[in-house]
PDB file of N, CA and C in Angstrom:
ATOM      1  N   UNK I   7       0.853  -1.159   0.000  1.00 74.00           N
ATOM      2  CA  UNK I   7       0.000   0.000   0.000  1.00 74.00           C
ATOM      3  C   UNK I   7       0.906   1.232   0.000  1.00 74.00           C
ATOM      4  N   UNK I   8       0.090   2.377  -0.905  1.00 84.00           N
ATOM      5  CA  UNK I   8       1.039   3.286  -1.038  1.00 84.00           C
ATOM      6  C   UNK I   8       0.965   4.652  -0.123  1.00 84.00           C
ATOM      7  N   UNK I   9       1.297   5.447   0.733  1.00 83.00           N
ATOM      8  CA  UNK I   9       0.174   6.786   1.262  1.00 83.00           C
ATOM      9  C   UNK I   9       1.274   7.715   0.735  1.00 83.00           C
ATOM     10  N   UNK I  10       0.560   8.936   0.324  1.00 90.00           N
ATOM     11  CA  UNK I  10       0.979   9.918   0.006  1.00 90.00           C
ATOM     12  C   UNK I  10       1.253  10.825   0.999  1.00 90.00           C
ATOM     13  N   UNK I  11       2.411  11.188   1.491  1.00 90.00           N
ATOM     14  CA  UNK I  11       2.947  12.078   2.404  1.00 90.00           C
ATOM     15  C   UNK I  11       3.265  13.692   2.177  1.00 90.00           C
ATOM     16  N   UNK I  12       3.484  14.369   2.961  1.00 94.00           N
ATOM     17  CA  UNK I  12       4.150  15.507   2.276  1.00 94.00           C
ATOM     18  C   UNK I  12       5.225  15.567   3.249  1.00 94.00           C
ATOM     19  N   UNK I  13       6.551  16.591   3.117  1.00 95.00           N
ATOM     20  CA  UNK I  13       7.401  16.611   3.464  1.00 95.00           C
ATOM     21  C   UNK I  13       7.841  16.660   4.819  1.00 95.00           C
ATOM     22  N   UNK I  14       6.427  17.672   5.465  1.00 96.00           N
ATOM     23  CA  UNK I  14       6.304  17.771   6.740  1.00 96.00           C
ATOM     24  C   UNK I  14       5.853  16.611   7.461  1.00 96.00           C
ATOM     25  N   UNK I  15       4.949  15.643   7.092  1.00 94.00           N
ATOM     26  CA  UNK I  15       4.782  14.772   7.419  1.00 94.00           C
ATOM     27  C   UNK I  15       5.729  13.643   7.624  1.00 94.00           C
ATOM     28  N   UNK I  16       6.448  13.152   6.773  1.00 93.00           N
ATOM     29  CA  UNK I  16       7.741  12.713   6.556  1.00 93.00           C
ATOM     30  C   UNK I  16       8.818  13.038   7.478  1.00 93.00           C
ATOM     31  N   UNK I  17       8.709  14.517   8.115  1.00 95.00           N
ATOM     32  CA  UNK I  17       9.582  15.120   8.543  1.00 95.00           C
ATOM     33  C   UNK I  17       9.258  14.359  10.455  1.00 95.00           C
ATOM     34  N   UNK I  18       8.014  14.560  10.450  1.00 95.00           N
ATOM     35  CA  UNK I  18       7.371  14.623  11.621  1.00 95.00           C
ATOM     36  C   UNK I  18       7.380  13.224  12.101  1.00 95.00           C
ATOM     37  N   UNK I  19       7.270  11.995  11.106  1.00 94.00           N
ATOM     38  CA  UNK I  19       7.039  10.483  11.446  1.00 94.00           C
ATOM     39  C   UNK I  19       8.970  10.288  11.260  1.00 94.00           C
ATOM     40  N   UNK I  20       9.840  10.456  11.037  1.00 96.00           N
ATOM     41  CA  UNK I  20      10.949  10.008  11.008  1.00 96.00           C
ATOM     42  C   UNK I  20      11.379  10.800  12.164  1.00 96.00           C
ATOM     43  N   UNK I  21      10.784  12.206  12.907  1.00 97.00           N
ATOM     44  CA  UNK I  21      11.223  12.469  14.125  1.00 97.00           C
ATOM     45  C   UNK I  21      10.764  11.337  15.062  1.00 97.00           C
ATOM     46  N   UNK I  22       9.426  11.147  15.213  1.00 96.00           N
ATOM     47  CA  UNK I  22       8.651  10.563  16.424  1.00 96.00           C
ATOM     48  C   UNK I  22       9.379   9.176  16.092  1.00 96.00           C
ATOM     49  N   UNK I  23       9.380   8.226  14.954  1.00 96.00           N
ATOM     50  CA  UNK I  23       9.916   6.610  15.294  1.00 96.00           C
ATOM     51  C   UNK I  23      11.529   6.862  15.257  1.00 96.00           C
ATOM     52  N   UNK I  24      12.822   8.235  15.042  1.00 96.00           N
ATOM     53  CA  UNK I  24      13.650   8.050  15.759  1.00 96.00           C
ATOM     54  C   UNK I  24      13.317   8.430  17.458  1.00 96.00           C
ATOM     55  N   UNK I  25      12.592   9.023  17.772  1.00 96.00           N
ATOM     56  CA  UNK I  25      12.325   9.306  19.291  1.00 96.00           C
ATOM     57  C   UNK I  25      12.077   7.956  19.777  1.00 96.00           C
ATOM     58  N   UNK I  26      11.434   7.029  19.286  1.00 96.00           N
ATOM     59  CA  UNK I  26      10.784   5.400  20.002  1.00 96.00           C
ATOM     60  C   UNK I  26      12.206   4.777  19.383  1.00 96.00           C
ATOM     61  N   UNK I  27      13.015   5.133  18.774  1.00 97.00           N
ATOM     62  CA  UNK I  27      14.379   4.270  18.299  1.00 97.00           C
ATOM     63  C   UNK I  27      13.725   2.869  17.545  1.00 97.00           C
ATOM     64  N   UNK I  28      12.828   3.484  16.374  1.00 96.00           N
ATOM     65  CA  UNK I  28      11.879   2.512  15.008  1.00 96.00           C
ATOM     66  C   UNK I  28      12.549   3.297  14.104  1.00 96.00           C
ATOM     67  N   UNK I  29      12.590   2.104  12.859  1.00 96.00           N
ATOM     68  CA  UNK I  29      12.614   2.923  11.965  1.00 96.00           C
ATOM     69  C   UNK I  29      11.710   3.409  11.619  1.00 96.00           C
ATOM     70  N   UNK I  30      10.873   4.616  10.356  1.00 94.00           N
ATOM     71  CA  UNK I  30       9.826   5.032   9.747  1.00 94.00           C
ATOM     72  C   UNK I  30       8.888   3.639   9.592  1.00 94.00           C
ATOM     73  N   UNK I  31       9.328   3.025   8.972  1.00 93.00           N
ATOM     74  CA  UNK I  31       8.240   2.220   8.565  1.00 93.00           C
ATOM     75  C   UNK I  31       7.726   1.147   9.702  1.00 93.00           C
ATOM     76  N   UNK I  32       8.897   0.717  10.416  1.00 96.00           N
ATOM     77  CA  UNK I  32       8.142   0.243  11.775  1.00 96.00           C
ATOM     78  C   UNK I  32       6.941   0.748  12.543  1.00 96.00           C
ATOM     79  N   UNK I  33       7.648   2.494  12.922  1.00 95.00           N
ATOM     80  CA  UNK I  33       6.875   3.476  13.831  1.00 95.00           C
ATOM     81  C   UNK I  33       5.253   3.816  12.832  1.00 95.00           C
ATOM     82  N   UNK I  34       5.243   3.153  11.567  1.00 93.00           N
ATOM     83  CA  UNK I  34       4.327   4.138  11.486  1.00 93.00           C
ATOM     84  C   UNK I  34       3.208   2.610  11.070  1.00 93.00           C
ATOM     85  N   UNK I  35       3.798   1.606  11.057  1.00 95.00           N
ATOM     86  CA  UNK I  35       3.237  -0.107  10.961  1.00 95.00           C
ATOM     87  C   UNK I  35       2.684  -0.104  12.534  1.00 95.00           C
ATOM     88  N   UNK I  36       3.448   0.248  13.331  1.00 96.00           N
ATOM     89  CA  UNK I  36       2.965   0.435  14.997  1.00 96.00           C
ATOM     90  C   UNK I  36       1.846   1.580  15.070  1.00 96.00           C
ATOM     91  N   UNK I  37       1.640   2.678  14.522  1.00 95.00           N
ATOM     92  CA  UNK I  37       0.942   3.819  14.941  1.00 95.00           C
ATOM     93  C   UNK I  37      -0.955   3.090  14.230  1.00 95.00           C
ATOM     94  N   UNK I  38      -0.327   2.433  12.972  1.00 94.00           N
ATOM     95  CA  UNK I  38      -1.356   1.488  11.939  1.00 94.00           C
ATOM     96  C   UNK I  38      -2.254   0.982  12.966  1.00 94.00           C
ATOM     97  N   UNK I  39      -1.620  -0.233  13.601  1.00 97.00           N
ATOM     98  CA  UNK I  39      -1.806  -0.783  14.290  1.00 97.00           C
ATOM     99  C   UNK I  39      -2.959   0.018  15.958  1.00 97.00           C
ATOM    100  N   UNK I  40      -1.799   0.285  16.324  1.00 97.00           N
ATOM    101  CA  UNK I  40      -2.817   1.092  17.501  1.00 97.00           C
ATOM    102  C   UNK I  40      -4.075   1.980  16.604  1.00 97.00           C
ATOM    103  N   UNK I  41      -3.840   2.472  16.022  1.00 97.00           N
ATOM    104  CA  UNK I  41      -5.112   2.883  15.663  1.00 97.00           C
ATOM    105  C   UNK I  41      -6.289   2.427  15.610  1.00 97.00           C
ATOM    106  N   UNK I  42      -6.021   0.909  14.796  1.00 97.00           N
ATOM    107  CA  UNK I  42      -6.897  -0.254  13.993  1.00 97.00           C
ATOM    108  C   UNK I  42      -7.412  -0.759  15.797  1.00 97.00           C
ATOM    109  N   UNK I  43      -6.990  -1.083  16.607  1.00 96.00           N
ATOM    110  CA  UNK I  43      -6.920  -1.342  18.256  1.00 96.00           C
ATOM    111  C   UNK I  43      -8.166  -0.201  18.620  1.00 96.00           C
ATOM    112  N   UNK I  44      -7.611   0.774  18.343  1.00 96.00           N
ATOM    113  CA  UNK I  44      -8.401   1.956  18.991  1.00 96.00           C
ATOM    114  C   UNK I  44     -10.098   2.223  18.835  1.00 96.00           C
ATOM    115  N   UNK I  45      -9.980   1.775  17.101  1.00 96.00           N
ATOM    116  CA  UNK I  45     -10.938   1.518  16.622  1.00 96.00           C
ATOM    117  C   UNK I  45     -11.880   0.803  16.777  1.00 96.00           C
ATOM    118  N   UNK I  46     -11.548  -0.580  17.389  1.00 95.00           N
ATOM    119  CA  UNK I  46     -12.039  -1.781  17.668  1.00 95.00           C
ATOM    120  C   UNK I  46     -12.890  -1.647  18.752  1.00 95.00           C
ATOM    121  N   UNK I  47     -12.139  -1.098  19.903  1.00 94.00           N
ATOM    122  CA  UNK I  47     -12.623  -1.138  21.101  1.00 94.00           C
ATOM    123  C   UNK I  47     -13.909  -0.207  21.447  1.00 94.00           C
ATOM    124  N   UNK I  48     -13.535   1.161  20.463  1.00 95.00           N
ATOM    125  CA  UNK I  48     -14.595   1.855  20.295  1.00 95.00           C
ATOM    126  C   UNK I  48     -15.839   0.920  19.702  1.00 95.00           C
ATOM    127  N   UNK I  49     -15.947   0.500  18.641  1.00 94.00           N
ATOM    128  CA  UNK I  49     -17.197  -0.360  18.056  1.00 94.00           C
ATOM    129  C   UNK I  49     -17.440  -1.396  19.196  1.00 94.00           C
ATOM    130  N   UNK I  50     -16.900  -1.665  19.938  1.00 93.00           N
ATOM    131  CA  UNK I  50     -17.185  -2.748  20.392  1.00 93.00           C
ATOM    132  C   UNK I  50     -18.439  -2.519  21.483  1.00 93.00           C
ATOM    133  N   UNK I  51     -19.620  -3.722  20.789  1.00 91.00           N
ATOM    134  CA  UNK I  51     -20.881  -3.500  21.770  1.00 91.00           C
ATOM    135  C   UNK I  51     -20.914  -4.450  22.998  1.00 91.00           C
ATOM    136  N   UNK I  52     -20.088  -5.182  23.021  1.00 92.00           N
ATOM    137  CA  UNK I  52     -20.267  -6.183  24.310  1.00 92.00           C
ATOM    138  C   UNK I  52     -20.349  -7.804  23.460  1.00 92.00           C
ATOM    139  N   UNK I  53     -20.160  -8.684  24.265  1.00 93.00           N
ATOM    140  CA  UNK I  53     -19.948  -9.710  23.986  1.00 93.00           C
ATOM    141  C   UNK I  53     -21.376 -10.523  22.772  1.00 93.00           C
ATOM    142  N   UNK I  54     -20.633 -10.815  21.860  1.00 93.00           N
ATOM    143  CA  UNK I  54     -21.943 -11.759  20.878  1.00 93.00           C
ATOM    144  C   UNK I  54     -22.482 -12.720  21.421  1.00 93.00           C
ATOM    145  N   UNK I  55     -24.022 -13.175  21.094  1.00 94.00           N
ATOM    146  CA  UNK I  55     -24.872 -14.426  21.439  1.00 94.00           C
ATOM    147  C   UNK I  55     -24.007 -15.630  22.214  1.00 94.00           C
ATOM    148  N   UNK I  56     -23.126 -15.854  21.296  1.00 96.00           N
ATOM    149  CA  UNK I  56     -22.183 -17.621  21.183  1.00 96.00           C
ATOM    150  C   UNK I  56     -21.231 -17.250  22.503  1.00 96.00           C
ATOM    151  N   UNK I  57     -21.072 -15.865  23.196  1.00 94.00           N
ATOM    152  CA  UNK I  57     -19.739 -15.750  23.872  1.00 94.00           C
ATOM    153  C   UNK I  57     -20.605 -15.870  25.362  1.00 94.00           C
ATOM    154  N   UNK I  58     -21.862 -15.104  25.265  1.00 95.00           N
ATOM    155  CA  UNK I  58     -22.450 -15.299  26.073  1.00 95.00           C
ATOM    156  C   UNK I  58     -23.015 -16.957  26.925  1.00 95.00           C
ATOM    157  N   UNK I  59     -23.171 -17.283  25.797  1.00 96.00           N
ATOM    158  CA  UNK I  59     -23.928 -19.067  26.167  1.00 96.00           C
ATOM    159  C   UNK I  59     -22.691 -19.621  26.573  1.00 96.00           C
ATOM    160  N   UNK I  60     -21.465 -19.557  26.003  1.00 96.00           N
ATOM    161  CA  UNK I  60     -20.479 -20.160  26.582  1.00 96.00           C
ATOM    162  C   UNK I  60     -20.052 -19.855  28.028  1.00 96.00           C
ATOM    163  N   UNK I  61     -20.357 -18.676  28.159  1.00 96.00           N
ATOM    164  CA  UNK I  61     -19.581 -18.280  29.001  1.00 96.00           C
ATOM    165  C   UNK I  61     -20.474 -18.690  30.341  1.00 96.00           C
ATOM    166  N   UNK I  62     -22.033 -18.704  30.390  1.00 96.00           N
ATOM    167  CA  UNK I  62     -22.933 -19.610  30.936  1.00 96.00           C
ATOM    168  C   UNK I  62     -22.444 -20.665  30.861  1.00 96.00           C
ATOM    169  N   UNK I  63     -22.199 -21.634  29.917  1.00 96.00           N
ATOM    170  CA  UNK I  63     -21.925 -23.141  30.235  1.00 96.00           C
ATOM    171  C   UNK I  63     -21.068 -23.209  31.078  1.00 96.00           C
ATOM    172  N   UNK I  64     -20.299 -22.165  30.947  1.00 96.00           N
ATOM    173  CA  UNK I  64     -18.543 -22.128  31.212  1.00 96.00           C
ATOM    174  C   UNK I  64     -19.049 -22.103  32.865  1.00 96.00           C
ATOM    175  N   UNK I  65     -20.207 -21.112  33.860  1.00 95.00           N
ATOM    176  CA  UNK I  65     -20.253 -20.838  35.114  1.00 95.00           C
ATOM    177  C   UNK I  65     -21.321 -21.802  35.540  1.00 95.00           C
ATOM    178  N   UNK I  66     -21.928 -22.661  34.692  1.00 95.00           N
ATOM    179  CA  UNK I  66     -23.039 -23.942  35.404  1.00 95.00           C
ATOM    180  C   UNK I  66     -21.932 -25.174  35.692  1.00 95.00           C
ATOM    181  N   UNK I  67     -20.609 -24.882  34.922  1.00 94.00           N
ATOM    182  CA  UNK I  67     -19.936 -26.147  34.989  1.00 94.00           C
ATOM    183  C   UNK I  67     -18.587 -25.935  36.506  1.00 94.00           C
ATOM    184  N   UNK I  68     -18.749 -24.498  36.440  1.00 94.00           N
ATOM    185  CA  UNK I  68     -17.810 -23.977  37.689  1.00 94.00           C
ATOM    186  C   UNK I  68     -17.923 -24.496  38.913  1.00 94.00           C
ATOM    187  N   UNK I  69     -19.708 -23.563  38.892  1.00 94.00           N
ATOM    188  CA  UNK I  69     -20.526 -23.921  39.867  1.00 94.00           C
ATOM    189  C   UNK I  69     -20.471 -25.629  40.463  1.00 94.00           C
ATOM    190  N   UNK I  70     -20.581 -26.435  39.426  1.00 92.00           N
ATOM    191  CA  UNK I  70     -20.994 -27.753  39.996  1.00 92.00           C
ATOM    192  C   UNK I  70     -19.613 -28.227  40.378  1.00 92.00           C
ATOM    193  N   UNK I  71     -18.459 -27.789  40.058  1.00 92.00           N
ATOM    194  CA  UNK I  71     -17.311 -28.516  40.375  1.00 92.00           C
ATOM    195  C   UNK I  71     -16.758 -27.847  41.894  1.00 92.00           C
ATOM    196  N   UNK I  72     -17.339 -26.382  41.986  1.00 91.00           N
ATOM    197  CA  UNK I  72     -17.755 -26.022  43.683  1.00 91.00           C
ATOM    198  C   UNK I  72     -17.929 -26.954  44.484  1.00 91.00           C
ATOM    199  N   UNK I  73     -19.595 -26.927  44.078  1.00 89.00           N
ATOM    200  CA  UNK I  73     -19.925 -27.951  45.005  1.00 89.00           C
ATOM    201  C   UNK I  73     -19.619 -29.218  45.337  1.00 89.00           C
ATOM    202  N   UNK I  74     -19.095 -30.265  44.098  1.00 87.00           N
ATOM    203  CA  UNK I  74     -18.603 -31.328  44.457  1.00 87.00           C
ATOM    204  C   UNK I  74     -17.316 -31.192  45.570  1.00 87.00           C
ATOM    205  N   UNK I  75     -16.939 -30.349  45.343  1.00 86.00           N
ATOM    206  CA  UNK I  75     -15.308 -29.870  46.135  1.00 86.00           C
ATOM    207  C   UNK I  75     -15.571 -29.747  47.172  1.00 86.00           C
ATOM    208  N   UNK I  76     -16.728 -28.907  47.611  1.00 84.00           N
ATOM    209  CA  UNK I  76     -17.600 -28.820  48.615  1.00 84.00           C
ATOM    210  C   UNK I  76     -17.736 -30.156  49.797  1.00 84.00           C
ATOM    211  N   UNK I  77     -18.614 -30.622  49.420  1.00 82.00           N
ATOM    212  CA  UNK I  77     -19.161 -31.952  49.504  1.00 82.00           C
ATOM    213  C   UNK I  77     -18.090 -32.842  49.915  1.00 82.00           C
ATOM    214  N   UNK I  78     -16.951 -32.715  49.274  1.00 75.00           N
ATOM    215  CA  UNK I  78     -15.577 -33.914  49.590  1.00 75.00           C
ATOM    216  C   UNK I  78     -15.134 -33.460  50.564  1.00 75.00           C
ATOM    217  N   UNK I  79     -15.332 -32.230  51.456  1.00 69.00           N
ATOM    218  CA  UNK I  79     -14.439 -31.316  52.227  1.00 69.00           C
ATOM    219  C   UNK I  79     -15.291 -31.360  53.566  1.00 69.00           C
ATOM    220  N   UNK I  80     -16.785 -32.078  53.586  1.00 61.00           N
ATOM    221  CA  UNK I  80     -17.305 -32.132  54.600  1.00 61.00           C
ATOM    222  C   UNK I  80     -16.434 -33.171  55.988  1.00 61.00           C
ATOM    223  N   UNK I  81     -16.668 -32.595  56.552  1.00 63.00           N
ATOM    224  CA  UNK I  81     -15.944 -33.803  58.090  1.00 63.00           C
ATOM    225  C   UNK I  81     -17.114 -35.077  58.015  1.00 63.00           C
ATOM    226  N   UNK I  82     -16.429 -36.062  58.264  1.00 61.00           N
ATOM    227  CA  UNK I  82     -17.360 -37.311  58.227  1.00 61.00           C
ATOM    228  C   UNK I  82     -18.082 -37.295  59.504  1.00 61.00           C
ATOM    229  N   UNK I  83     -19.333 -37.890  59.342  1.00 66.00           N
ATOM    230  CA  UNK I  83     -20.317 -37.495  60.480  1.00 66.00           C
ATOM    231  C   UNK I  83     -20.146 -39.053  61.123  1.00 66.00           C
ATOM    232  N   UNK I  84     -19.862 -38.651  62.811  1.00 67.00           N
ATOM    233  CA  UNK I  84     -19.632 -40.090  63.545  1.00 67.00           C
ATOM    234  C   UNK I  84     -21.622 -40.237  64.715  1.00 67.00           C
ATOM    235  N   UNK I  85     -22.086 -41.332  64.493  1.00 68.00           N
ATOM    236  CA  UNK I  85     -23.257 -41.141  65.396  1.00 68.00           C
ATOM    237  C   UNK I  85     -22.474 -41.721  66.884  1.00 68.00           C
ATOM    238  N   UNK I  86     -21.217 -42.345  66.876  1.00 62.00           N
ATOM    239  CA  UNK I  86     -20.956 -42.519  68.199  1.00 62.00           C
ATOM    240  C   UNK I  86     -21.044 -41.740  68.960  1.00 62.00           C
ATOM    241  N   UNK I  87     -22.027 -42.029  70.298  1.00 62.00           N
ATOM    242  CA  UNK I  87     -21.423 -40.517  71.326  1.00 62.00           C
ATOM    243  C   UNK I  87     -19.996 -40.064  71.456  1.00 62.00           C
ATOM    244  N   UNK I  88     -19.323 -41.252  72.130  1.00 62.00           N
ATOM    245  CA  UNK I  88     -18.478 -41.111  73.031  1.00 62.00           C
ATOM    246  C   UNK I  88     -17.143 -40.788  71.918  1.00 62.00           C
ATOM    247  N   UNK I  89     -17.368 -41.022  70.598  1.00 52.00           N
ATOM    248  CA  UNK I  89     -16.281 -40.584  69.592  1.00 52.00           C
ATOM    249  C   UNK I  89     -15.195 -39.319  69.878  1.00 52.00           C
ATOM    250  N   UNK I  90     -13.981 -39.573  69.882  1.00 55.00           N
ATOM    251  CA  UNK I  90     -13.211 -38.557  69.555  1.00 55.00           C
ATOM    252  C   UNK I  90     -12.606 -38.114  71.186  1.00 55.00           C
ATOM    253  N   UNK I  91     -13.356 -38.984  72.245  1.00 55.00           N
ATOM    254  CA  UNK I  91     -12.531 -38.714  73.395  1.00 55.00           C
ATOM    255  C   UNK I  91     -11.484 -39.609  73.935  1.00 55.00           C
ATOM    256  N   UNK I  92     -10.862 -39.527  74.876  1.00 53.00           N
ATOM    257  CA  UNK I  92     -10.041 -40.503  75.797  1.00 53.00           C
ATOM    258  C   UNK I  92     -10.837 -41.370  75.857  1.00 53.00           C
ATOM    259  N   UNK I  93      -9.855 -42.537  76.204  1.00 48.00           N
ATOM    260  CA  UNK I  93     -10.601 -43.530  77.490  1.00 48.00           C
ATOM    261  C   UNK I  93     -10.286 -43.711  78.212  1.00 48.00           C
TER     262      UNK I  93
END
């Protein structure tokens, strides 16, 4: 791709990517970049249909591995009275 610059411009992007120690075409492949980033985040409305349901499956399956964890962690129940003392 080609962009048409003018001199000042030229002047101005070979100051700023020697200031970051890029060359031109790095600093300005990086500036591309963040932009295209910048852009994104702006459009961005929140998570799609498919990210949502997953992400449900993803906390019904959390949830249940809680509780099993739960459940294994209970103290075993003794009906002896006299359990757990001297004799």
């Amino acid at each position: 791709m080609t962009i048409h610059l003018s001199d000042d411009q030229v002047s101005r992007i070979q100051a700023a990517a020697g200031a970051a120690g890029l060359s031109p075409e790095d600093w300005a492949a990086r500036e591309l970049r963040r932009a295209l980033r910048r852009r994104q985040i702006q459009a961005y409305n929140g998570p799609d249909a498919d990210t949502i349901a997953w992400r449900a499956m993803v906390d019904t399956e959390q949830d249940a591995m809680r509780q099993d964890m739960a459940s294994d962690r209970e103290p075993p129940v003794c009906s002896h009275p006299t359990s757990g003392q001297g004799s």
